Amino acid sequence: MGSHRTWGTVFVGAALLIANSGYCGNALADEASLRSVVDAYVAAFNKQDPAAIGALWTEGGVHRDLDTGERTEGREAIQKDLVTVFRERPTAKLSAQIQRARMITDDVGRVEGETTVVVGAEEPSISSFTALIVRRGDKWLVDSIEEVAAPTPAGSYEALKQLEWLVGKWVDQSDSGRVETVFRWTPNQAFLLRSFTVTGAEGETQQRGTQVIGWDPRARNIRSWSFNSDGSFGDAVWSANGEQWLIKSAQVLPDGRAAAGTYVLTRVDKDAMTLQLIGHELDGEPQPAGEPVKVVRVAEPAATAPTTTSTPTTEPRGASR
């Protein structure tokens, strides 16, 4: 498959498991282990099982609340606090969105993200967290967690402006064809619109498509919806990972088959980005990985400025220790 075909389908929603292309297999496996610790933590919290959560901490683990300055040190103390939390909030449910996971050394990893705690009909409590996870023998354990109340974007533009560098015209050219992509704001800057055209080596149009990228204030993430001239459509969730964006997508193909997975989009500089398909499933069957694709800017984005803003709200931090 030519590189233009890869770029033409990335935002369409054909899927993909994202990872830094420079990582070796062991690093990818270790990062997956970091994520599995977070998943296990959430599962144990939602079962209200303090012992299971305690087993995920190191003996001398430390939890810090950066808003209050409170520090809880040691597995036993953390587990005791959770007993109190579950007694006082028996309906509390926790979810976590990982924004970045990376290895610092062979035995130490860092995970950043957001947690949401919901207690009955109360307003959800959203926190930003940073966790250090360490290898102890054949296990990965939490050594520290820092939490702070998550900032709330003032509006759609405030949430999407981290993608504003995409605005403009981009081209992916190869021997087998060309993909022209244009990103632009909607008039009120509530959404980013992407349109693309795929042409073959002889200049014939093979595919056109449109994508809408927006902010979901309930899920607190960036989402996109794609619609293509061949009848396929899909949606995706975007999350930042340093200078990269992980785009987890799902798509329905014209023949009814389902594609799912994740792509990694990396900003190289203001006029270049790369895209790589690391993993891809078609009707649940793994597909071959793709090669990195370089996409370059061919026109400067039009100068824009947000037209409306709203006052950000403050939400309490969740008791997700």
PDB file of C-alpha atoms in Angstrom:
ATOM      1  CA  MET A   1       0.000   0.000   0.000  1.00  0.00           C
ATOM      2  CA  GLY A   2       1.444   3.391  -0.974  1.00  0.00           C
ATOM      3  CA  SER A   3       2.011   6.079   1.605  1.00  0.00           C
ATOM      4  CA  HIS A   4      -0.760   8.224   0.146  1.00  0.00           C
ATOM      5  CA  ARG A   5      -3.236   5.474   0.883  1.00  0.00           C
ATOM      6  CA  THR A   6      -2.108   5.327   4.498  1.00  0.00           C
ATOM      7  CA  TRP A   7      -2.534   9.090   4.961  1.00  0.00           C
ATOM      8  CA  GLY A   8      -5.837   9.037   3.161  1.00  0.00           C
ATOM      9  CA  THR A   9      -7.295   6.531   5.606  1.00  0.00           C
ATOM     10  CA  VAL A  10      -5.819   7.673   8.904  1.00  0.00           C
ATOM     11  CA  PHE A  11      -8.420  10.287   9.722  1.00  0.00           C
ATOM     12  CA  VAL A  12     -11.044   8.368   7.858  1.00  0.00           C
ATOM     13  CA  GLY A  13     -10.949   6.014  10.790  1.00  0.00           C
ATOM     14  CA  ALA A  14      -9.259   2.843   9.571  1.00  0.00           C
ATOM     15  CA  ALA A  15      -7.447   1.866  12.652  1.00  0.00           C
ATOM     16  CA  LEU A  16      -4.290   1.459  14.261  1.00  0.00           C
ATOM     17  CA  LEU A  17      -2.317   0.847  17.522  1.00  0.00           C
ATOM     18  CA  ILE A  18      -0.127   3.828  18.280  1.00  0.00           C
ATOM     19  CA  ALA A  19       3.294   3.855  19.541  1.00  0.00           C
ATOM     20  CA  ASN A  20       6.485   5.777  19.092  1.00  0.00           C
ATOM     21  CA  SER A  21       8.098   4.237  16.039  1.00  0.00           C
ATOM     22  CA  GLY A  22      11.524   4.496  17.649  1.00  0.00           C
ATOM     23  CA  TYR A  23      10.599   2.217  20.503  1.00  0.00           C
ATOM     24  CA  CYS A  24      11.739  -1.361  20.565  1.00  0.00           C
ATOM     25  CA  GLY A  25       9.349  -4.213  21.247  1.00  0.00           C
ATOM     26  CA  ASN A  26      10.402  -4.461  24.901  1.00  0.00           C
ATOM     27  CA  ALA A  27       9.655  -0.787  25.526  1.00  0.00           C
ATOM     28  CA  LEU A  28       6.231  -1.152  23.945  1.00  0.00           C
ATOM     29  CA  ALA A  29       5.528  -4.178  26.128  1.00  0.00           C
ATOM     30  CA  ASP A  30       6.635  -2.271  29.232  1.00  0.00           C
ATOM     31  CA  GLU A  31       4.402   0.686  28.371  1.00  0.00           C
ATOM     32  CA  ALA A  32       1.514  -1.739  27.951  1.00  0.00           C
ATOM     33  CA  SER A  33       2.323  -3.015  31.451  1.00  0.00           C
ATOM     34  CA  LEU A  34       2.093   0.544  32.806  1.00  0.00           C
ATOM     35  CA  ARG A  35      -1.341   0.926  31.281  1.00  0.00           C
ATOM     36  CA  SER A  36      -2.450  -2.439  32.662  1.00  0.00           C
ATOM     37  CA  VAL A  37      -1.571  -1.271  36.195  1.00  0.00           C
ATOM     38  CA  VAL A  38      -3.857   1.743  35.762  1.00  0.00           C
ATOM     39  CA  ASP A  39      -6.611  -0.521  34.415  1.00  0.00           C
ATOM     40  CA  ALA A  40      -6.219  -2.859  37.398  1.00  0.00           C
ATOM     41  CA  TYR A  41      -6.316   0.118  39.789  1.00  0.00           C
ATOM     42  CA  VAL A  42      -9.584   1.368  38.295  1.00  0.00           C
ATOM     43  CA  ALA A  43     -11.132  -2.113  38.368  1.00  0.00           C
ATOM     44  CA  ALA A  44     -10.195  -2.615  42.040  1.00  0.00           C
ATOM     45  CA  PHE A  45     -11.523   0.840  42.960  1.00  0.00           C
ATOM     46  CA  ASN A  46     -14.865   0.152  41.304  1.00  0.00           C
ATOM     47  CA  LYS A  47     -15.111  -3.144  43.207  1.00  0.00           C
ATOM     48  CA  GLN A  48     -14.359  -1.102  46.359  1.00  0.00           C
ATOM     49  CA  ASP A  49     -11.533  -3.480  47.227  1.00  0.00           C
ATOM     50  CA  PRO A  50      -8.903  -1.637  49.331  1.00  0.00           C
ATOM     51  CA  ALA A  51      -6.750  -4.751  49.652  1.00  0.00           C
ATOM     52  CA  ALA A  52      -6.553  -5.200  45.879  1.00  0.00           C
ATOM     53  CA  ILE A  53      -5.590  -1.537  45.455  1.00  0.00           C
ATOM     54  CA  GLY A  54      -3.017  -1.846  48.239  1.00  0.00           C
ATOM     55  CA  ALA A  55      -1.455  -4.799  46.434  1.00  0.00           C
ATOM     56  CA  LEU A  56      -0.797  -2.489  43.465  1.00  0.00           C
ATOM     57  CA  TRP A  57       1.320  -0.106  45.589  1.00  0.00           C
ATOM     58  CA  THR A  58       4.915  -0.468  46.731  1.00  0.00           C
ATOM     59  CA  GLU A  59       5.407  -0.786  50.485  1.00  0.00           C
ATOM     60  CA  GLY A  60       6.623   2.806  50.747  1.00  0.00           C
ATOM     61  CA  GLY A  61       4.351   4.323  48.104  1.00  0.00           C
ATOM     62  CA  VAL A  62       3.337   7.972  48.449  1.00  0.00           C
ATOM     63  CA  HIS A  63       0.141   9.775  47.427  1.00  0.00           C
ATOM     64  CA  ARG A  64       0.182  13.580  47.241  1.00  0.00           C
ATOM     65  CA  ASP A  65      -2.768  15.930  46.881  1.00  0.00           C
ATOM     66  CA  LEU A  66      -1.195  19.016  45.322  1.00  0.00           C
ATOM     67  CA  ASP A  67      -4.300  21.134  46.010  1.00  0.00           C
ATOM     68  CA  THR A  68      -4.396  20.551  49.776  1.00  0.00           C
ATOM     69  CA  GLY A  69      -0.774  19.594  50.357  1.00  0.00           C
ATOM     70  CA  GLU A  70      -1.903  16.361  52.003  1.00  0.00           C
ATOM     71  CA  ARG A  71       0.625  13.525  51.809  1.00  0.00           C
ATOM     72  CA  THR A  72      -0.198   9.887  52.542  1.00  0.00           C
ATOM     73  CA  GLU A  73       2.828   7.632  52.829  1.00  0.00           C
ATOM     74  CA  GLY A  74       2.979   3.847  52.853  1.00  0.00           C
ATOM     75  CA  ARG A  75       0.779   1.079  51.501  1.00  0.00           C
ATOM     76  CA  GLU A  76      -0.942   0.544  54.845  1.00  0.00           C
ATOM     77  CA  ALA A  77      -1.893   4.222  55.267  1.00  0.00           C
ATOM     78  CA  ILE A  78      -3.174   4.490  51.698  1.00  0.00           C
ATOM     79  CA  GLN A  79      -5.244   1.343  52.117  1.00  0.00           C
ATOM     80  CA  LYS A  80      -6.672   2.674  55.403  1.00  0.00           C
ATOM     81  CA  ASP A  81      -7.720   5.923  53.699  1.00  0.00           C
ATOM     82  CA  LEU A  82      -9.501   3.941  50.993  1.00  0.00           C
ATOM     83  CA  VAL A  83     -11.483   2.007  53.592  1.00  0.00           C
ATOM     84  CA  THR A  84     -12.805   5.356  54.824  1.00  0.00           C
ATOM     85  CA  VAL A  85     -13.515   6.597  51.289  1.00  0.00           C
ATOM     86  CA  PHE A  86     -15.543   3.503  50.406  1.00  0.00           C
ATOM     87  CA  ARG A  87     -17.457   3.622  53.692  1.00  0.00           C
ATOM     88  CA  GLU A  88     -18.416   7.272  53.165  1.00  0.00           C
ATOM     89  CA  ARG A  89     -18.983   6.988  49.395  1.00  0.00           C
ATOM     90  CA  PRO A  90     -20.318   3.497  48.698  1.00  0.00           C
ATOM     91  CA  THR A  91     -21.471   4.429  45.181  1.00  0.00           C
ATOM     92  CA  ALA A  92     -18.191   6.038  44.069  1.00  0.00           C
ATOM     93  CA  LYS A  93     -17.015   5.012  40.599  1.00  0.00           C
ATOM     94  CA  LEU A  94     -13.641   5.796  39.047  1.00  0.00           C
ATOM     95  CA  SER A  95     -12.553   6.092  35.418  1.00  0.00           C
ATOM     96  CA  ALA A  96      -9.140   7.037  34.057  1.00  0.00           C
ATOM     97  CA  GLN A  97      -7.957   8.440  30.750  1.00  0.00           C
ATOM     98  CA  ILE A  98      -4.245   7.949  30.086  1.00  0.00           C
ATOM     99  CA  GLN A  99      -2.756  10.849  28.157  1.00  0.00           C
ATOM    100  CA  ARG A 100       0.869   9.748  28.196  1.00  0.00           C
ATOM    101  CA  ALA A 101       2.787   6.632  29.257  1.00  0.00           C
ATOM    102  CA  ARG A 102       6.539   6.332  28.823  1.00  0.00           C
ATOM    103  CA  MET A 103       9.541   4.525  30.245  1.00  0.00           C
ATOM    104  CA  ILE A 104      12.096   6.607  32.184  1.00  0.00           C
ATOM    105  CA  THR A 105      14.477   3.713  32.818  1.00  0.00           C
ATOM    106  CA  ASP A 106      14.161  -0.026  32.254  1.00  0.00           C
ATOM    107  CA  ASP A 107      12.433  -0.363  35.634  1.00  0.00           C
ATOM    108  CA  VAL A 108      10.631   2.971  36.063  1.00  0.00           C
ATOM    109  CA  GLY A 109       7.707   4.318  34.056  1.00  0.00           C
ATOM    110  CA  ARG A 110       5.686   7.522  34.194  1.00  0.00           C
ATOM    111  CA  VAL A 111       1.969   7.770  33.440  1.00  0.00           C
ATOM    112  CA  GLU A 112       0.023  11.020  33.088  1.00  0.00           C
ATOM    113  CA  GLY A 113      -3.704  11.405  32.638  1.00  0.00           C
ATOM    114  CA  GLU A 114      -7.034  12.331  34.163  1.00  0.00           C
ATOM    115  CA  THR A 115      -9.326  10.549  36.585  1.00  0.00           C
ATOM    116  CA  THR A 116     -13.043  11.088  37.007  1.00  0.00           C
ATOM    117  CA  VAL A 117     -14.873  10.107  40.189  1.00  0.00           C
ATOM    118  CA  VAL A 118     -18.670   9.954  40.101  1.00  0.00           C
ATOM    119  CA  VAL A 119     -20.657   9.646  43.333  1.00  0.00           C
ATOM    120  CA  GLY A 120     -24.389   9.196  42.787  1.00  0.00           C
ATOM    121  CA  ALA A 121     -26.001  12.312  41.331  1.00  0.00           C
ATOM    122  CA  GLU A 122     -23.141  14.615  42.386  1.00  0.00           C
ATOM    123  CA  GLU A 123     -21.091  16.547  39.845  1.00  0.00           C
ATOM    124  CA  PRO A 124     -18.174  14.432  38.586  1.00  0.00           C
ATOM    125  CA  SER A 125     -14.843  15.222  40.245  1.00  0.00           C
ATOM    126  CA  ILE A 126     -11.990  15.393  37.725  1.00  0.00           C
ATOM    127  CA  SER A 127      -8.280  15.346  38.551  1.00  0.00           C
ATOM    128  CA  SER A 128      -5.042  15.374  36.621  1.00  0.00           C
ATOM    129  CA  PHE A 129      -2.606  12.744  37.862  1.00  0.00           C
ATOM    130  CA  THR A 130       1.014  11.740  37.449  1.00  0.00           C
ATOM    131  CA  ALA A 131       2.042   8.255  38.559  1.00  0.00           C
ATOM    132  CA  LEU A 132       5.455   6.642  38.841  1.00  0.00           C
ATOM    133  CA  ILE A 133       5.245   2.892  38.346  1.00  0.00           C
ATOM    134  CA  VAL A 134       8.233   0.684  39.124  1.00  0.00           C
ATOM    135  CA  ARG A 135       9.228  -2.888  38.384  1.00  0.00           C
ATOM    136  CA  ARG A 136       9.615  -5.133  41.424  1.00  0.00           C
ATOM    137  CA  GLY A 137      10.693  -8.564  40.251  1.00  0.00           C
ATOM    138  CA  ASP A 138       8.067  -9.666  37.740  1.00  0.00           C
ATOM    139  CA  LYS A 139       5.473  -7.115  38.912  1.00  0.00           C
ATOM    140  CA  TRP A 140       4.818  -3.458  38.158  1.00  0.00           C
ATOM    141  CA  LEU A 141       3.729  -1.444  41.224  1.00  0.00           C
ATOM    142  CA  VAL A 142       2.661   2.146  41.869  1.00  0.00           C
ATOM    143  CA  ASP A 143       5.380   4.029  43.762  1.00  0.00           C
ATOM    144  CA  SER A 144       3.811   7.491  43.772  1.00  0.00           C
ATOM    145  CA  ILE A 145       0.754   9.386  42.587  1.00  0.00           C
ATOM    146  CA  GLU A 146       0.311  13.153  42.496  1.00  0.00           C
ATOM    147  CA  GLU A 147      -3.160  14.596  41.918  1.00  0.00           C
ATOM    148  CA  VAL A 148      -4.428  18.103  41.275  1.00  0.00           C
ATOM    149  CA  ALA A 149      -7.806  19.476  40.196  1.00  0.00           C
ATOM    150  CA  ALA A 150      -7.985  19.316  36.400  1.00  0.00           C
ATOM    151  CA  PRO A 151      -8.324  22.635  34.565  1.00  0.00           C
ATOM    152  CA  THR A 152     -11.553  22.947  32.635  1.00  0.00           C
ATOM    153  CA  PRO A 153     -11.315  24.392  29.093  1.00  0.00           C
ATOM    154  CA  ALA A 154     -13.265  27.627  28.738  1.00  0.00           C
ATOM    155  CA  GLY A 155     -14.901  26.312  25.574  1.00  0.00           C
ATOM    156  CA  SER A 156     -14.438  24.290  22.416  1.00  0.00           C
ATOM    157  CA  TYR A 157     -11.771  26.600  21.014  1.00  0.00           C
ATOM    158  CA  GLU A 158      -9.746  26.474  24.217  1.00  0.00           C
ATOM    159  CA  ALA A 159      -9.766  22.679  24.044  1.00  0.00           C
ATOM    160  CA  LEU A 160      -9.024  22.465  20.314  1.00  0.00           C
ATOM    161  CA  LYS A 161      -6.402  25.204  20.003  1.00  0.00           C
ATOM    162  CA  GLN A 162      -3.665  22.654  20.750  1.00  0.00           C
ATOM    163  CA  LEU A 163      -4.479  21.321  17.258  1.00  0.00           C
ATOM    164  CA  GLU A 164      -4.508  24.765  15.630  1.00  0.00           C
ATOM    165  CA  TRP A 165      -1.097  24.081  14.070  1.00  0.00           C
ATOM    166  CA  LEU A 166      -2.898  21.718  11.675  1.00  0.00           C
ATOM    167  CA  VAL A 167      -4.823  24.577  10.032  1.00  0.00           C
ATOM    168  CA  GLY A 168      -3.721  24.936   6.418  1.00  0.00           C
ATOM    169  CA  LYS A 169      -3.030  22.717   3.406  1.00  0.00           C
ATOM    170  CA  TRP A 170      -0.954  19.536   3.606  1.00  0.00           C
ATOM    171  CA  VAL A 171       0.304  17.110   0.959  1.00  0.00           C
ATOM    172  CA  ASP A 172       1.466  13.491   1.035  1.00  0.00           C
ATOM    173  CA  GLN A 173       3.095  12.694  -2.319  1.00  0.00           C
ATOM    174  CA  SER A 174       4.338   9.302  -3.521  1.00  0.00           C
ATOM    175  CA  ASP A 175       4.918   7.468  -6.798  1.00  0.00           C
ATOM    176  CA  SER A 176       1.490   5.884  -6.499  1.00  0.00           C
ATOM    177  CA  GLY A 177      -0.459   9.088  -5.955  1.00  0.00           C
ATOM    178  CA  ARG A 178      -1.124  12.168  -3.893  1.00  0.00           C
ATOM    179  CA  VAL A 179      -3.278  13.150  -0.940  1.00  0.00           C
ATOM    180  CA  GLU A 180      -4.217  16.797  -0.434  1.00  0.00           C
ATOM    181  CA  THR A 181      -5.605  17.642   2.988  1.00  0.00           C
ATOM    182  CA  VAL A 182      -7.001  20.958   4.225  1.00  0.00           C
ATOM    183  CA  PHE A 183      -7.744  21.778   7.871  1.00  0.00           C
ATOM    184  CA  ARG A 184      -9.814  24.852   8.708  1.00  0.00           C
ATOM    185  CA  TRP A 185     -11.921  26.253  11.517  1.00  0.00           C
ATOM    186  CA  THR A 186     -15.695  26.504  11.400  1.00  0.00           C
ATOM    187  CA  PRO A 187     -16.874  30.152  11.476  1.00  0.00           C
ATOM    188  CA  ASN A 188     -17.373  30.161  15.265  1.00  0.00           C
ATOM    189  CA  GLN A 189     -14.258  28.028  15.878  1.00  0.00           C
ATOM    190  CA  ALA A 190     -16.246  25.396  17.722  1.00  0.00           C
ATOM    191  CA  PHE A 191     -14.929  22.672  15.387  1.00  0.00           C
ATOM    192  CA  LEU A 192     -12.010  21.912  13.105  1.00  0.00           C
ATOM    193  CA  LEU A 193     -12.932  20.636   9.653  1.00  0.00           C
ATOM    194  CA  ARG A 194     -10.698  18.413   7.574  1.00  0.00           C
ATOM    195  CA  SER A 195     -11.295  17.676   3.896  1.00  0.00           C
ATOM    196  CA  PHE A 196      -9.089  15.446   1.772  1.00  0.00           C
ATOM    197  CA  THR A 197      -8.780  14.248  -1.806  1.00  0.00           C
ATOM    198  CA  VAL A 198      -6.870  11.134  -2.872  1.00  0.00           C
ATOM    199  CA  THR A 199      -5.651  11.044  -6.481  1.00  0.00           C
ATOM    200  CA  GLY A 200      -3.916   8.190  -8.292  1.00  0.00           C
ATOM    201  CA  ALA A 201      -0.673   8.219 -10.269  1.00  0.00           C
ATOM    202  CA  GLU A 202      -2.566   9.278 -13.423  1.00  0.00           C
ATOM    203  CA  GLY A 203      -4.310  12.135 -11.627  1.00  0.00           C
ATOM    204  CA  GLU A 204      -7.664  10.382 -11.275  1.00  0.00           C
ATOM    205  CA  THR A 205      -9.672  11.094  -8.126  1.00  0.00           C
ATOM    206  CA  GLN A 206      -9.950   7.930  -6.051  1.00  0.00           C
ATOM    207  CA  GLN A 207     -11.527   9.173  -2.840  1.00  0.00           C
ATOM    208  CA  ARG A 208     -12.788  12.271  -1.079  1.00  0.00           C
ATOM    209  CA  GLY A 209     -13.697  12.696   2.538  1.00  0.00           C
ATOM    210  CA  THR A 210     -14.683  15.071   5.312  1.00  0.00           C
ATOM    211  CA  GLN A 211     -13.875  14.968   9.008  1.00  0.00           C
ATOM    212  CA  VAL A 212     -15.258  17.024  11.891  1.00  0.00           C
ATOM    213  CA  ILE A 213     -13.028  17.376  14.969  1.00  0.00           C
ATOM    214  CA  GLY A 214     -14.619  18.648  18.174  1.00  0.00           C
ATOM    215  CA  TRP A 215     -14.452  18.791  21.962  1.00  0.00           C
ATOM    216  CA  ASP A 216     -16.735  16.487  23.974  1.00  0.00           C
ATOM    217  CA  PRO A 217     -17.378  18.346  27.268  1.00  0.00           C
ATOM    218  CA  ARG A 218     -19.037  15.350  28.919  1.00  0.00           C
ATOM    219  CA  ALA A 219     -16.290  12.839  28.148  1.00  0.00           C
ATOM    220  CA  ARG A 220     -13.656  15.618  28.364  1.00  0.00           C
ATOM    221  CA  ASN A 221     -11.823  14.513  25.254  1.00  0.00           C
ATOM    222  CA  ILE A 222     -11.326  15.466  21.619  1.00  0.00           C
ATOM    223  CA  ARG A 223     -13.380  13.401  19.200  1.00  0.00           C
ATOM    224  CA  SER A 224     -13.757  13.231  15.434  1.00  0.00           C
ATOM    225  CA  TRP A 225     -16.328  11.952  12.968  1.00  0.00           C
ATOM    226  CA  SER A 226     -15.406  10.998   9.394  1.00  0.00           C
ATOM    227  CA  PHE A 227     -17.497  10.551   6.240  1.00  0.00           C
ATOM    228  CA  ASN A 228     -16.073   9.352   2.919  1.00  0.00           C
ATOM    229  CA  SER A 229     -17.143   9.284  -0.708  1.00  0.00           C
ATOM    230  CA  ASP A 230     -17.048   5.469  -0.821  1.00  0.00           C
ATOM    231  CA  GLY A 231     -19.748   5.296   1.874  1.00  0.00           C
ATOM    232  CA  SER A 232     -17.440   4.434   4.766  1.00  0.00           C
ATOM    233  CA  PHE A 233     -17.669   6.369   8.017  1.00  0.00           C
ATOM    234  CA  GLY A 234     -16.105   6.323  11.459  1.00  0.00           C
ATOM    235  CA  ASP A 235     -15.280   8.104  14.669  1.00  0.00           C
ATOM    236  CA  ALA A 236     -12.182   8.473  16.830  1.00  0.00           C
ATOM    237  CA  VAL A 237     -10.901   9.725  20.175  1.00  0.00           C
ATOM    238  CA  TRP A 238      -7.764  11.877  20.189  1.00  0.00           C
ATOM    239  CA  SER A 239      -5.319  12.093  23.103  1.00  0.00           C
ATOM    240  CA  ALA A 240      -2.038  13.972  23.426  1.00  0.00           C
ATOM    241  CA  ASN A 241       1.196  12.116  24.132  1.00  0.00           C
ATOM    242  CA  GLY A 242       3.930  14.752  24.204  1.00  0.00           C
ATOM    243  CA  GLU A 243       4.477  15.921  20.616  1.00  0.00           C
ATOM    244  CA  GLN A 244       2.343  13.048  19.376  1.00  0.00           C
ATOM    245  CA  TRP A 245      -1.376  12.483  19.098  1.00  0.00           C
ATOM    246  CA  LEU A 246      -2.880   9.038  19.569  1.00  0.00           C
ATOM    247  CA  ILE A 247      -5.989   8.604  17.442  1.00  0.00           C
ATOM    248  CA  LYS A 248      -8.044   5.588  18.494  1.00  0.00           C
ATOM    249  CA  SER A 249     -10.610   4.993  15.802  1.00  0.00           C
ATOM    250  CA  ALA A 250     -13.362   2.724  14.622  1.00  0.00           C
ATOM    251  CA  GLN A 251     -14.781   2.593  11.098  1.00  0.00           C
ATOM    252  CA  VAL A 252     -17.536   0.886   9.154  1.00  0.00           C
ATOM    253  CA  LEU A 253     -16.372   0.038   5.625  1.00  0.00           C
ATOM    254  CA  PRO A 254     -18.628   0.167   2.531  1.00  0.00           C
ATOM    255  CA  ASP A 255     -19.047  -3.619   2.578  1.00  0.00           C
ATOM    256  CA  GLY A 256     -20.063  -3.629   6.254  1.00  0.00           C
ATOM    257  CA  ARG A 257     -16.782  -4.835   7.694  1.00  0.00           C
ATOM    258  CA  ALA A 258     -15.394  -3.125  10.806  1.00  0.00           C
ATOM    259  CA  ALA A 259     -11.916  -1.635  11.173  1.00  0.00           C
ATOM    260  CA  ALA A 260     -10.478  -0.538  14.514  1.00  0.00           C
ATOM    261  CA  GLY A 261      -7.201   0.500  16.053  1.00  0.00           C
ATOM    262  CA  THR A 262      -4.914   3.511  16.652  1.00  0.00           C
ATOM    263  CA  TYR A 263      -2.576   5.775  14.654  1.00  0.00           C
ATOM    264  CA  VAL A 264       0.226   7.990  15.957  1.00  0.00           C
ATOM    265  CA  LEU A 265       0.459  11.508  14.533  1.00  0.00           C
ATOM    266  CA  THR A 266       3.756  13.263  15.306  1.00  0.00           C
ATOM    267  CA  ARG A 267       4.462  16.943  14.777  1.00  0.00           C
ATOM    268  CA  VAL A 268       7.997  17.221  13.355  1.00  0.00           C
ATOM    269  CA  ASP A 269       7.990  21.017  13.009  1.00  0.00           C
ATOM    270  CA  LYS A 270       5.559  23.726  11.928  1.00  0.00           C
ATOM    271  CA  ASP A 271       5.606  22.486   8.330  1.00  0.00           C
ATOM    272  CA  ALA A 272       5.890  18.711   8.670  1.00  0.00           C
ATOM    273  CA  MET A 273       4.301  15.795  10.473  1.00  0.00           C
ATOM    274  CA  THR A 274       4.515  12.027  10.304  1.00  0.00           C
ATOM    275  CA  LEU A 275       1.916   9.323  10.594  1.00  0.00           C
ATOM    276  CA  GLN A 276       2.461   5.652  11.294  1.00  0.00           C
ATOM    277  CA  LEU A 277       0.171   2.670  11.491  1.00  0.00           C
ATOM    278  CA  ILE A 278       1.570   0.260  14.073  1.00  0.00           C
ATOM    279  CA  GLY A 279      -1.447  -1.984  14.610  1.00  0.00           C
ATOM    280  CA  HIS A 280      -4.657  -2.490  12.643  1.00  0.00           C
ATOM    281  CA  GLU A 281      -7.590  -4.872  12.874  1.00  0.00           C
ATOM    282  CA  LEU A 282     -10.138  -5.732  10.218  1.00  0.00           C
ATOM    283  CA  ASP A 283     -13.163  -7.592  11.580  1.00  0.00           C
ATOM    284  CA  GLY A 284     -11.002  -8.492  14.560  1.00  0.00           C
ATOM    285  CA  GLU A 285      -8.152  -9.915  12.475  1.00  0.00           C
ATOM    286  CA  PRO A 286      -4.687  -8.291  12.821  1.00  0.00           C
ATOM    287  CA  GLN A 287      -3.396  -6.611   9.661  1.00  0.00           C
ATOM    288  CA  PRO A 288       0.195  -5.810   8.547  1.00  0.00           C
ATOM    289  CA  ALA A 289       1.806  -2.683   9.996  1.00  0.00           C
ATOM    290  CA  GLY A 290       2.344   0.351   7.778  1.00  0.00           C
ATOM    291  CA  GLU A 291       5.464   2.424   7.129  1.00  0.00           C
ATOM    292  CA  PRO A 292       5.876   5.984   8.496  1.00  0.00           C
ATOM    293  CA  VAL A 293       4.349   8.612   6.212  1.00  0.00           C
ATOM    294  CA  LYS A 294       5.686  12.178   6.033  1.00  0.00           C
ATOM    295  CA  VAL A 295       3.188  14.936   5.290  1.00  0.00           C
ATOM    296  CA  VAL A 296       4.290  18.519   4.519  1.00  0.00           C
ATOM    297  CA  ARG A 297       2.561  21.871   4.588  1.00  0.00           C
ATOM    298  CA  VAL A 298       2.121  23.643   1.262  1.00  0.00           C
ATOM    299  CA  ALA A 299       0.242  26.742   2.408  1.00  0.00           C
ATOM    300  CA  GLU A 300       0.325  28.836   5.556  1.00  0.00           C
ATOM    301  CA  PRO A 301      -2.850  28.720   7.674  1.00  0.00           C
ATOM    302  CA  ALA A 302      -5.103  31.753   7.581  1.00  0.00           C
ATOM    303  CA  ALA A 303      -4.786  34.004  10.616  1.00  0.00           C
ATOM    304  CA  THR A 304      -7.623  33.313  13.021  1.00  0.00           C
ATOM    305  CA  ALA A 305      -8.605  34.361  16.484  1.00  0.00           C
ATOM    306  CA  PRO A 306     -11.252  32.998  18.815  1.00  0.00           C
ATOM    307  CA  THR A 307     -14.500  34.937  18.595  1.00  0.00           C
ATOM    308  CA  THR A 308     -16.128  33.843  21.820  1.00  0.00           C
ATOM    309  CA  THR A 309     -14.949  32.595  25.167  1.00  0.00           C
ATOM    310  CA  SER A 310     -16.665  31.583  28.354  1.00  0.00           C
ATOM    311  CA  THR A 311     -15.629  31.584  31.982  1.00  0.00           C
ATOM    312  CA  PRO A 312     -13.982  28.328  33.065  1.00  0.00           C
ATOM    313  CA  THR A 313     -15.536  26.442  35.929  1.00  0.00           C
ATOM    314  CA  THR A 314     -13.753  24.792  38.808  1.00  0.00           C
ATOM    315  CA  GLU A 315     -14.529  21.216  39.770  1.00  0.00           C
ATOM    316  CA  PRO A 316     -13.506  19.433  42.993  1.00  0.00           C
ATOM    317  CA  ARG A 317     -10.793  16.800  42.952  1.00  0.00           C
ATOM    318  CA  GLY A 318     -11.833  13.176  43.176  1.00  0.00           C
ATOM    319  CA  ALA A 319     -10.951  10.810  46.021  1.00  0.00           C
ATOM    320  CA  SER A 320      -9.265   8.324  43.712  1.00  0.00           C
ATOM    321  CA  ARG A 321      -6.404   7.241  45.912  1.00  0.00           C
TER     322      ARG A 321
END
